Coordinates of N, CA and C in Angstrom, one line a residue:
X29 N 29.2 -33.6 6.1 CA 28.5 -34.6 5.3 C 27.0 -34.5 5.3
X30 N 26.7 -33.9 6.7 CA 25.3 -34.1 6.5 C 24.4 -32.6 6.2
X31 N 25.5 -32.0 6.2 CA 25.1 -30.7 4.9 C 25.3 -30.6 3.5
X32 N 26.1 -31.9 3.3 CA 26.3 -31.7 1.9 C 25.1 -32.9 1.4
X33 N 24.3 -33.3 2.0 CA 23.3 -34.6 1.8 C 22.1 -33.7 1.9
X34 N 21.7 -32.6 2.8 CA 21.0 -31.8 2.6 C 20.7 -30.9 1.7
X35 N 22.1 -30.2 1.4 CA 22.2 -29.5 0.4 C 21.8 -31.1 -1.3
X36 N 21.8 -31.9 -1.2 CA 21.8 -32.5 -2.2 C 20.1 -33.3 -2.5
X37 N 19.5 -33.0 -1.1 CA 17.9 -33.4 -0.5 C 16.8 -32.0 -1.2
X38 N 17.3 -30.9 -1.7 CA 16.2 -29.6 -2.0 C 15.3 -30.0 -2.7
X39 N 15.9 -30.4 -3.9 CA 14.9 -30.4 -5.1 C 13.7 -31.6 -4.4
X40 N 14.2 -32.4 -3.9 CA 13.1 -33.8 -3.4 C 12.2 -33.0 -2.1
X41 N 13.0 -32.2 -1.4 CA 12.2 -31.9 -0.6 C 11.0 -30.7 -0.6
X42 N 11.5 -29.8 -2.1 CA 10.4 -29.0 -2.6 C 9.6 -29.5 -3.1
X43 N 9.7 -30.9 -3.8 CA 8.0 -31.8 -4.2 C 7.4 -31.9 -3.3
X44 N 8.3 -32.5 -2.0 CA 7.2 -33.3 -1.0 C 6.4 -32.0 0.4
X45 N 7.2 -31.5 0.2 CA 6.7 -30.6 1.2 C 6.0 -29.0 0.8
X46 N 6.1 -29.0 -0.6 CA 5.4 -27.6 -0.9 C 4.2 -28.4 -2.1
X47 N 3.0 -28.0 -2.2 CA 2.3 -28.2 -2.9 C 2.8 -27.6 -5.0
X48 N 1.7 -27.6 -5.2 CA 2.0 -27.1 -6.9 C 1.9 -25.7 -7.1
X49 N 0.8 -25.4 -6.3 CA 1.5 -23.4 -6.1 C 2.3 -23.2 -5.3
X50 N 3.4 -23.7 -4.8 CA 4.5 -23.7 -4.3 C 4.4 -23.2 -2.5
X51 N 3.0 -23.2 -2.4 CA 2.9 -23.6 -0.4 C 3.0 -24.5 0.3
X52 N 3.4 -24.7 1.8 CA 3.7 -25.4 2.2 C 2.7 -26.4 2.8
X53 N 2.8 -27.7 3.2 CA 2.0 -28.5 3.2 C 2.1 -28.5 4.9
X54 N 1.2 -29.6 4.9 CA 0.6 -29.5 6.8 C 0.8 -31.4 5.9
X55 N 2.1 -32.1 7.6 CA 2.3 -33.6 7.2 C 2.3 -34.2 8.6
X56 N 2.0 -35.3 8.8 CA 1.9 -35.9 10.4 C 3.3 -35.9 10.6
X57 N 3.3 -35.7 12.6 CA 5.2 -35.8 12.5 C 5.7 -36.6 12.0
X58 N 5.1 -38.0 11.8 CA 6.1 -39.2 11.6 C 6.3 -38.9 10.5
X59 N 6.1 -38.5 9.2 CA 6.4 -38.0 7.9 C 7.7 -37.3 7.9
X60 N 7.5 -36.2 8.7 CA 8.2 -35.2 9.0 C 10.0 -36.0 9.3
X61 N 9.5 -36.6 10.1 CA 10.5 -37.4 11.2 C 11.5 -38.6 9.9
X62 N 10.6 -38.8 8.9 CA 11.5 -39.7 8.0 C 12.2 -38.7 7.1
X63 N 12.3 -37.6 7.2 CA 13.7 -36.4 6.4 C 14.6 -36.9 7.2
X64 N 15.9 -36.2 6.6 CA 16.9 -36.4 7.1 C 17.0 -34.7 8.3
X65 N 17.5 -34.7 9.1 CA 17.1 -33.5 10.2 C 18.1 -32.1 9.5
X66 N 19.4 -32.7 9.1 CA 20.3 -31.8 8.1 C 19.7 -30.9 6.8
X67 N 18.9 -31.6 6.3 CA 18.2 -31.9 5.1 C 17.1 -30.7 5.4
X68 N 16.3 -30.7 6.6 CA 15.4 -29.9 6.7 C 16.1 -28.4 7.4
X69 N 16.9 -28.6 8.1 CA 17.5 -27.4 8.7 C 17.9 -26.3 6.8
X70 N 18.7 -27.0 6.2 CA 19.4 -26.2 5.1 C 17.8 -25.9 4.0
X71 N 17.1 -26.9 4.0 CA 16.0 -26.3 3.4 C 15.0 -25.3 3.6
X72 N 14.9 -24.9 5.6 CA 14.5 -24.0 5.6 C 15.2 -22.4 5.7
X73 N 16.2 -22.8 5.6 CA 17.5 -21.4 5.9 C 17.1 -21.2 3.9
X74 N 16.5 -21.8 2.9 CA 16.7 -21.7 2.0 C 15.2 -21.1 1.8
X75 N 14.5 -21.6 1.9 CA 13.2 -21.2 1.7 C 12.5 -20.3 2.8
X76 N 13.2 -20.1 3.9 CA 12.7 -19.2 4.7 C 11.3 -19.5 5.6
X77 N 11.6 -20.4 5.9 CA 10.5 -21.3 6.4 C 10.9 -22.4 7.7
X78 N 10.5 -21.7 9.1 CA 10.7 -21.8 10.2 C 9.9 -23.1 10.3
X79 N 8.8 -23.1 10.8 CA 7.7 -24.1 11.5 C 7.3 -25.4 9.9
X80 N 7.3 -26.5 10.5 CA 7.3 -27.5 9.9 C 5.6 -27.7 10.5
X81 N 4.4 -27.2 9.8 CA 3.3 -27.6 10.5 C 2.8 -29.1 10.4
X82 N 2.7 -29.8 11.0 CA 2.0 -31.1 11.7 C 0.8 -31.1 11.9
X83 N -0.3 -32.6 11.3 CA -1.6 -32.5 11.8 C -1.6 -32.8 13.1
X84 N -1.0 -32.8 13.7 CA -1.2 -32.9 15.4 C -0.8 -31.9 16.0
X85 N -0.3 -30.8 15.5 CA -0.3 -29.6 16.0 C -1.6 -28.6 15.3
X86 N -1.9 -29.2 14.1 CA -3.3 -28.4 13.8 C -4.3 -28.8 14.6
X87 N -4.6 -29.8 15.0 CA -5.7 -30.7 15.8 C -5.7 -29.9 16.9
X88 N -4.5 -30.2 17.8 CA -4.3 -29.3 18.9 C -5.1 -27.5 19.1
X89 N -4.4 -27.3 17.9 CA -5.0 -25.6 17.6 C -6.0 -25.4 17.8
X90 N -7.0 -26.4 17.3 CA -8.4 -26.8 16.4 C -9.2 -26.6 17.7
X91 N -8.6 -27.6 19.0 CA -9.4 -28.2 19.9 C -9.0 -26.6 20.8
X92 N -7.9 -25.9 20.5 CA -7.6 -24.6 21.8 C -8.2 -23.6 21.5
X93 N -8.9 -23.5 20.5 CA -9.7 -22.6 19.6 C -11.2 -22.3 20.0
X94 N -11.9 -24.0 20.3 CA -13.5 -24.4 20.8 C -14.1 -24.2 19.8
X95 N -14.0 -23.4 18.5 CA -15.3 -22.9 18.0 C -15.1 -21.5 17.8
X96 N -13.9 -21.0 18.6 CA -14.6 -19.4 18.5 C -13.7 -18.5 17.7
X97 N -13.9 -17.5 17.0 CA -12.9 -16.7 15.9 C -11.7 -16.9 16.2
X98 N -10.9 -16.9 15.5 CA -9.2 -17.3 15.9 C -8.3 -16.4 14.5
X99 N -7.5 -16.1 14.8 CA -6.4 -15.3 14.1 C -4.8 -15.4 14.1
X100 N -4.3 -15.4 12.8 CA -2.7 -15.7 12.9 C -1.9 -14.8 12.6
X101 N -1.3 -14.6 13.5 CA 0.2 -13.3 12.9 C 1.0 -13.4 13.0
X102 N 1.8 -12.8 11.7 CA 2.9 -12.9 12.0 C 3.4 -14.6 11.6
X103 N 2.3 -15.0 10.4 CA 1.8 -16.3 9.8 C 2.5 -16.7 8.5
X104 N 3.7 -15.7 8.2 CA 4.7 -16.3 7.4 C 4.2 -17.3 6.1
X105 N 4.1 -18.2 6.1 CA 3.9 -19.1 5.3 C 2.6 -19.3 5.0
X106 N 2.0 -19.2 6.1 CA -0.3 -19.3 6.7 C -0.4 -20.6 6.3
X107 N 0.7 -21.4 6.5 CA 0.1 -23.3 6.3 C -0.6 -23.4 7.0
X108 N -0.5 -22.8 8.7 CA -1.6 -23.5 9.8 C -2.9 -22.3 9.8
X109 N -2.9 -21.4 9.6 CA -4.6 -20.6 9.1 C -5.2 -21.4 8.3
X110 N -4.5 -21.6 7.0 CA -5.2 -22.5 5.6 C -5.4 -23.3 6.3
X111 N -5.1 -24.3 7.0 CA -5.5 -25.7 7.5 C -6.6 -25.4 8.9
X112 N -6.6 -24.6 9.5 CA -7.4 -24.1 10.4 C -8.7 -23.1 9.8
X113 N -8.8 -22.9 8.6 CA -9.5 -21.9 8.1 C -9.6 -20.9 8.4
X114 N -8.7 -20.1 9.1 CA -9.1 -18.5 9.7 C -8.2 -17.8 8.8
X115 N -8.3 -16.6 9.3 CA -7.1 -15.4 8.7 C -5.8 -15.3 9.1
X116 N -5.0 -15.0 7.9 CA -3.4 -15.1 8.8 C -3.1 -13.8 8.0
X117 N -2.4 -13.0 8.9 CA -1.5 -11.7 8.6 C -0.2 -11.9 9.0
X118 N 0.5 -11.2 8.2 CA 1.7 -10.9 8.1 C 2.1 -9.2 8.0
X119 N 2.9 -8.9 8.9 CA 3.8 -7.4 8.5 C 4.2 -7.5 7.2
X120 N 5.1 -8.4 7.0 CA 6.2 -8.5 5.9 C 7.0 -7.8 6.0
X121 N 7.8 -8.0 7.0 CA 9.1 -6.9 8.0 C 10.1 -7.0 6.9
X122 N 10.2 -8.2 5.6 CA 11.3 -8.4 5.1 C 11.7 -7.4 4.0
X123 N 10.6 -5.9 4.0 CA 10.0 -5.2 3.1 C 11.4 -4.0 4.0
X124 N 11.5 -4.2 5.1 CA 12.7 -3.0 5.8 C 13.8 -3.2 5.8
X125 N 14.4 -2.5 5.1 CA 16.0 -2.3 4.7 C 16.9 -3.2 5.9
X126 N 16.5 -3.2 6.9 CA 17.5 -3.4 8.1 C 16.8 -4.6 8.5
X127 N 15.9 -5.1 8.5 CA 15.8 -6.6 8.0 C 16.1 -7.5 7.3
X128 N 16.3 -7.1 5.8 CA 16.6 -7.8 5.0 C 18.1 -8.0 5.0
X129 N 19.2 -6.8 5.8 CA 20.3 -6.7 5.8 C 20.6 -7.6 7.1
X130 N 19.6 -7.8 7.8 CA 20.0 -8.9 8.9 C 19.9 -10.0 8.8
X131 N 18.9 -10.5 7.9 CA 18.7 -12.2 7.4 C 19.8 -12.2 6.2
X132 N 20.0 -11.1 5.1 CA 21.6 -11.5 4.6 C 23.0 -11.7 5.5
X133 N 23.4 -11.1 6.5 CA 23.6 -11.1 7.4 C 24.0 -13.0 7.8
X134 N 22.9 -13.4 8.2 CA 23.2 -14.8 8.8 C 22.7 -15.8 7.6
X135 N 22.5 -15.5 6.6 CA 23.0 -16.7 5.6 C 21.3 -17.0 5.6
X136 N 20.2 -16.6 6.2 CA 19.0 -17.6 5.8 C 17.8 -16.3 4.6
X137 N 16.8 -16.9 3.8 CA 16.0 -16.5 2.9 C 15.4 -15.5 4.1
X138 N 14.9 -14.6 3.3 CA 13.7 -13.5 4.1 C 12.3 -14.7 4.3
X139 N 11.3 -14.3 4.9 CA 10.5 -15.1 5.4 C 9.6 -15.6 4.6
X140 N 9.3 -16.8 4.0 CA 8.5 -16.7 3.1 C 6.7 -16.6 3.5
X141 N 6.0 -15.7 2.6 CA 5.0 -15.2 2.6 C 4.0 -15.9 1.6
X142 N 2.5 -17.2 2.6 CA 1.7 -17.6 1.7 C 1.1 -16.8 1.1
X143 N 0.4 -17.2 -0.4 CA -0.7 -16.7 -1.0 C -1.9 -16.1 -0.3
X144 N -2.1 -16.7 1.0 CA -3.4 -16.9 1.6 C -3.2 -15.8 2.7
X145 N -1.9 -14.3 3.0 CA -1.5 -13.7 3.9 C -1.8 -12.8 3.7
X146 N -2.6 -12.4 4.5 CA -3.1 -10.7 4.4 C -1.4 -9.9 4.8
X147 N -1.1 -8.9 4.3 CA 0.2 -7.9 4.8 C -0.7 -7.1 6.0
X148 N -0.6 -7.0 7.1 CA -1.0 -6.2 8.1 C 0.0 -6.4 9.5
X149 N -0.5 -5.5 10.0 CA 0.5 -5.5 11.7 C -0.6 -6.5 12.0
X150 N 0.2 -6.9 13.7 CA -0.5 -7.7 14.0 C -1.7 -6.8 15.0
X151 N -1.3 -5.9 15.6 CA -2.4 -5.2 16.2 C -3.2 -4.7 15.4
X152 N -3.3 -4.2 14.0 CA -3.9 -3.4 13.3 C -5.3 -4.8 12.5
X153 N -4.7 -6.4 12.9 CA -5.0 -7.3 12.8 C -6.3 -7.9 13.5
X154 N -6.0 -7.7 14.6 CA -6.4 -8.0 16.0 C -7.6 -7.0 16.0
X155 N -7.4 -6.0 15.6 CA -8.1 -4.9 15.7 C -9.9 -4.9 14.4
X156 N -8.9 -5.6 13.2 CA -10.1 -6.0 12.2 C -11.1 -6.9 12.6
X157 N -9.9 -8.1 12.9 CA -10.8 -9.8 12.6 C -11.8 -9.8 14.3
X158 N -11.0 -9.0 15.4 CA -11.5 -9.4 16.9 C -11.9 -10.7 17.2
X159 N -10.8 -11.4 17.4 CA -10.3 -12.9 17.4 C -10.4 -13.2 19.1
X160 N -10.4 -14.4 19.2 CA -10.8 -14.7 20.9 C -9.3 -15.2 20.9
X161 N -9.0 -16.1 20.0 CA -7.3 -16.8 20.1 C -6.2 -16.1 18.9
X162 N -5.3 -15.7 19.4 CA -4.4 -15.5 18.5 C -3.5 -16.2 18.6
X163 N -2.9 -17.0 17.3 CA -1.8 -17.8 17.5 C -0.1 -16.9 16.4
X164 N 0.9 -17.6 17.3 CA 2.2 -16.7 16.5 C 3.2 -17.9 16.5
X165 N 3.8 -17.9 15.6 CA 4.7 -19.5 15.4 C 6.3 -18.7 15.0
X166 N 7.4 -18.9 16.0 CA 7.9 -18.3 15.6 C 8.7 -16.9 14.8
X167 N 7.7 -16.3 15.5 CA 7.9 -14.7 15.2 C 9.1 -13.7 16.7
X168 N 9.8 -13.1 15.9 CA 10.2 -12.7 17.7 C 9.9 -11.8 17.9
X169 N 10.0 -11.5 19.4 CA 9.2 -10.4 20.1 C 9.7 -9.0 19.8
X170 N 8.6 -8.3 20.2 CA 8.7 -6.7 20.0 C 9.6 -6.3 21.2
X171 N 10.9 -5.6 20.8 CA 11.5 -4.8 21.9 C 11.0 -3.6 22.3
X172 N 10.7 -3.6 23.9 CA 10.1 -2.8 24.4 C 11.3 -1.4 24.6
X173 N 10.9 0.0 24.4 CA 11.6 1.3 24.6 C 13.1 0.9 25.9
X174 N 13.7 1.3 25.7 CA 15.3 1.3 26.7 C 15.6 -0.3 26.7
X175 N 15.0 -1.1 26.5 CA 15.9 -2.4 25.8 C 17.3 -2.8 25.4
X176 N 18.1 -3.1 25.3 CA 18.8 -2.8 24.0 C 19.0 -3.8 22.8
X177 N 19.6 -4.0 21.9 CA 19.4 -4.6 20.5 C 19.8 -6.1 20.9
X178 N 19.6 -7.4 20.2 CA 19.8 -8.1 20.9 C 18.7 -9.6 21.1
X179 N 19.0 -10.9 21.6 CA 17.8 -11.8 22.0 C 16.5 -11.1 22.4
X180 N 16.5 -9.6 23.2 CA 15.2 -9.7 23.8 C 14.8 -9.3 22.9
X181 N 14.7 -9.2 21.9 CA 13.9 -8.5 20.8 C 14.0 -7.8 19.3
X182 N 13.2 -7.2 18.7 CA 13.5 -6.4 17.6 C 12.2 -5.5 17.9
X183 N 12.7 -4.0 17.1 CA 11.6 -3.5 16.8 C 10.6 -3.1 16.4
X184 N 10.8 -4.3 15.1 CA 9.8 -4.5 14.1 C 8.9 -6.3 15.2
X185 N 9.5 -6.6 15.6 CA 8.6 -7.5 16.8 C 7.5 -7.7 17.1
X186 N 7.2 -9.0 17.1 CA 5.6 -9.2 18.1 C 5.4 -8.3 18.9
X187 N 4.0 -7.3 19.4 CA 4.1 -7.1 20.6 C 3.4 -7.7 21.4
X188 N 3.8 -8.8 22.2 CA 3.2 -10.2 22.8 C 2.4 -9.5 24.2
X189 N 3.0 -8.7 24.6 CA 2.2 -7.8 25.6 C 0.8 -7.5 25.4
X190 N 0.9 -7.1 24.4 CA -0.7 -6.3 23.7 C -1.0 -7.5 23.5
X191 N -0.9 -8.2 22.8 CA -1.9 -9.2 22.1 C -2.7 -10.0 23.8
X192 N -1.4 -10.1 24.5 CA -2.0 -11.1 25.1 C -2.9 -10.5 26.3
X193 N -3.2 -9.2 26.1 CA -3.9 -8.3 27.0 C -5.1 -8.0 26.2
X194 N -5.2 -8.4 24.8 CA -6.8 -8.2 23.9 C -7.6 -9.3 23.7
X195 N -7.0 -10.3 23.8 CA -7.8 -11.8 23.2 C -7.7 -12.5 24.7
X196 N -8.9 -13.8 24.6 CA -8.8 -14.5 25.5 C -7.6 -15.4 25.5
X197 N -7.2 -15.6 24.7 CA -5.8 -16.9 24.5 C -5.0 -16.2 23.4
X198 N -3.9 -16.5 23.8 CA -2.4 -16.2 22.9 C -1.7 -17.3 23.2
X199 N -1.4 -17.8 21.6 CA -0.7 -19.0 21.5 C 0.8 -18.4 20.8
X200 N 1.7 -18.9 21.3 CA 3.0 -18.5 20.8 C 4.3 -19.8 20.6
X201 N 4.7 -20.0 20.1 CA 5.5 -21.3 19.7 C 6.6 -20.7 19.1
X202 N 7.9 -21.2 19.8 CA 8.4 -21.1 19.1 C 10.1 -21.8 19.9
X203 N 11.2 -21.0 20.1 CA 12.5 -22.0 20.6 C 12.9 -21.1 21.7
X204 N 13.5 -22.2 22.9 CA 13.4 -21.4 23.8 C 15.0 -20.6 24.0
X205 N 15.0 -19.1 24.3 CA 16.3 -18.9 24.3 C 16.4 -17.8 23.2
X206 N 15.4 -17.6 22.2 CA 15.1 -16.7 21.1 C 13.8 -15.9 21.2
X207 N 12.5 -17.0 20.9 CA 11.7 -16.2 21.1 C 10.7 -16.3 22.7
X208 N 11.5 -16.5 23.4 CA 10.9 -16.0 24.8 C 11.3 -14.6 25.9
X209 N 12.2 -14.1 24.8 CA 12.8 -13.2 25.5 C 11.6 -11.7 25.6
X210 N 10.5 -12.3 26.1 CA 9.8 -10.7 26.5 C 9.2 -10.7 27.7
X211 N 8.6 -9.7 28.0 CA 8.2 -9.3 29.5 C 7.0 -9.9 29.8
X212 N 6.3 -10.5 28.4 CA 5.0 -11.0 28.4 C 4.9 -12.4 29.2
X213 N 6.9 -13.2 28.8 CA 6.4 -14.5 29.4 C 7.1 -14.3 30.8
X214 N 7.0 -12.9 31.9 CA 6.8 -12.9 33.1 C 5.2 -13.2 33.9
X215 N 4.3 -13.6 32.8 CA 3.0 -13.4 33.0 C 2.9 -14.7 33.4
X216 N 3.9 -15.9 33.7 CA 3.4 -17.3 33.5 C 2.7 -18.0 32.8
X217 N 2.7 -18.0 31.4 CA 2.3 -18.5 30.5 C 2.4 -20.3 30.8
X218 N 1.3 -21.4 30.4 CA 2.0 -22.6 29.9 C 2.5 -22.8 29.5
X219 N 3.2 -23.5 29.9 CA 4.6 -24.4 28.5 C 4.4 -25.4 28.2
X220 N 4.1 -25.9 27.2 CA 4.3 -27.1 26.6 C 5.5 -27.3 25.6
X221 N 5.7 -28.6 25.5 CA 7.0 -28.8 24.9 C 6.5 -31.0 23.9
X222 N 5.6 -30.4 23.4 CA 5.5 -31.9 22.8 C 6.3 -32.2 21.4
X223 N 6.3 -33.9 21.6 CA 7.3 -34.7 20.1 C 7.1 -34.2 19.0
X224 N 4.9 -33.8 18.6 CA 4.7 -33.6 17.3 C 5.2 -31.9 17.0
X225 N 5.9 -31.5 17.5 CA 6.0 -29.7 17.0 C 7.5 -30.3 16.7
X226 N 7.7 -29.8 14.8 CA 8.2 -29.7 14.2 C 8.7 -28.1 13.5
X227 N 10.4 -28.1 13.7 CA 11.0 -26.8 12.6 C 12.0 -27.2 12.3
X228 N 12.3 -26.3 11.1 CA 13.6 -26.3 10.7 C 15.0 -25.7 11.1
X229 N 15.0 -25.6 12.7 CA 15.6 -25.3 13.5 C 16.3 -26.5 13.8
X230 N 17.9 -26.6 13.8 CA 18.7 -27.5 14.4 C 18.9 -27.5 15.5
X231 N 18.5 -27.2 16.7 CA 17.5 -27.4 18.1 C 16.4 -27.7 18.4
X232 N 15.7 -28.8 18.0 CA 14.3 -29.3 18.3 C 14.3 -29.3 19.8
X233 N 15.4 -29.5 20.6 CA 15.0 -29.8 22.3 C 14.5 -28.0 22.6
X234 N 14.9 -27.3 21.8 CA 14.3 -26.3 22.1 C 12.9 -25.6 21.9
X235 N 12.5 -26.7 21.4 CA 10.9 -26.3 21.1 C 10.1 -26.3 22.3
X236 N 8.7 -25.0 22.0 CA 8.2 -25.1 23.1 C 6.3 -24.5 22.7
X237 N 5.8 -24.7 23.0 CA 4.0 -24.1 22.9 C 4.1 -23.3 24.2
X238 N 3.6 -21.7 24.4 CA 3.2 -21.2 25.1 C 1.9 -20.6 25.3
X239 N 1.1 -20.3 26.0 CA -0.6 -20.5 26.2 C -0.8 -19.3 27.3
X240 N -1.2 -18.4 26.8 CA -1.9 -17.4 28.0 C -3.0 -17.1 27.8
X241 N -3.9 -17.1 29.2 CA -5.4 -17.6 29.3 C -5.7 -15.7 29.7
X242 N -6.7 -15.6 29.4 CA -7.2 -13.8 29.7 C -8.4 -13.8 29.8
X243 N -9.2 -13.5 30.7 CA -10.6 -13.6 31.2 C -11.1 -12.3 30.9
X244 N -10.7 -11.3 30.9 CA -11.2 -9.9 30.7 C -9.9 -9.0 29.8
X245 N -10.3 -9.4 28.2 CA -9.8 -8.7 27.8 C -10.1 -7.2 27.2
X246 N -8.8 -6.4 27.0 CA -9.4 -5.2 27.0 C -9.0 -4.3 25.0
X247 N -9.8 -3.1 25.4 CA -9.8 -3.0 23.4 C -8.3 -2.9 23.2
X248 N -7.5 -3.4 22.0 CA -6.9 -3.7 21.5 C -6.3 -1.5 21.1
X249 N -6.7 -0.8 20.7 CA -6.5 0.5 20.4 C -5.8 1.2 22.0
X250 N -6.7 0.8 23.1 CA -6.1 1.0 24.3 C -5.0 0.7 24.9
X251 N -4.4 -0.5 24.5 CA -3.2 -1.4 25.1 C -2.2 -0.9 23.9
X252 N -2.6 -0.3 22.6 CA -1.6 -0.3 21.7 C -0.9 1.1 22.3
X253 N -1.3 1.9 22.7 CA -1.1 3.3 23.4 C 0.4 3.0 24.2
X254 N 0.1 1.7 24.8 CA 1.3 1.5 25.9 C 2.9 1.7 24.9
X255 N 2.6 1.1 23.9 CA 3.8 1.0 22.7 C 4.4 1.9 22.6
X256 N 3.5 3.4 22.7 CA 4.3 4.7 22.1 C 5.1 5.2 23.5
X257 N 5.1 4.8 24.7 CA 5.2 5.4 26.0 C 6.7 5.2 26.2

């Protein structure tokens, strides 16, 4: 029932939550929190749109940021760049045969890609803008060589290693049990786990914010080397 209430919630929920050029809007949780939870899970398996951005998760950003360059990858939608004002890149992995055969596969839309997304890797990203914070919302991690297929990864993947060995802060968000499966969060990353982080994941207790602090980071070209090894 409360898929067929969702399924019958799209059209209402593409007014309220996508603007008129059809991007996604940034809404306080409690907004968020008056959908029906059904409602949003089937809308984003439809629209391909993971992260439900929140002004109290943009604020947050804003304040983890200080002031200084900041960069998004792997930014899907770029509701929170646009609302942050920085740059968001995207691969657009959804462009490889064996991606797109994997999200047909489980029944959800390929990812949707804002107006506002540059198409770039995220290192080749990192490498342009030379950002102090990089943030990633739901993106999964890069599987590292002898791996095998599977939770820890893909190989079209973040590589959360690199990044978080170039920039002073790497923000990564996302559910726990999917995308924490890399070697990066052996580094003891923060966890945060607050009410206002919103997705269209039917596990909200699995939401989480992760934070790694880097005092001496190093060139981004250098750490990418480790990839080929």
């Amino acid at each position: 029932a409360d898929v067929a209430a969702g399924i019958m919630q799209q059209g209402r929920l593409d007014t309220l939550l996508l603007d008129r050029a059809g991007q996604l809007q940034v809404l306080s949780a409690a907004a968020f929190a008056s959908f029906l939870p059904a409602a949003l899970v089937v809308w984003g398996q439809a629209r391909g749109i993971w992260l439900l951005p929140t002004c109290e998760l943009v604020e947050w950003l804003r304040a983890q940021m200080g002031g200084e360059p900041a960069l998004e990858v792997a930014a899907g939608a770029g509701a929170l760049a646009r609302e942050l004002g920085i740059p968001a890149t995207d691969w657009n992995t959804g462009r490889f045969p064996l991606v797109r055969a994997s999200y047909t596969l489980s029944g959800r839309a390929l990812p949707a890609i804002g107006i506002n997304v540059e198409e770039l890797e995220a290192t080749a990203a990192v490498e342009k803008y030379q950002p102090q914070t990089v943030i990633a919302a739901f993106a999964t991690p890069w599987r590292e060589q002898g791996q095998p297929a599977g939770p820890q990864g893909a190989p079209w993947g973040l590589p959360l290693d690199v990044l978080r060995g170039a920039v002073r802060r790497l923000i990564h968000i996302g559910l726990t049990g999917i995308h924490d499966r890399s070697s990066c969060y052996q580094m003891n990353p923060t966890i945060l786990r607050p009410s206002w982080l919103v997705s269209t994941s039917p596990r909200p207790e699995r939401h989480y914010i992760a934070v790694w602090q880097n005092d001496k980071p190093k060139p981004i070209a250098q750490l990418r080397a480790s990839m080929a090894r």
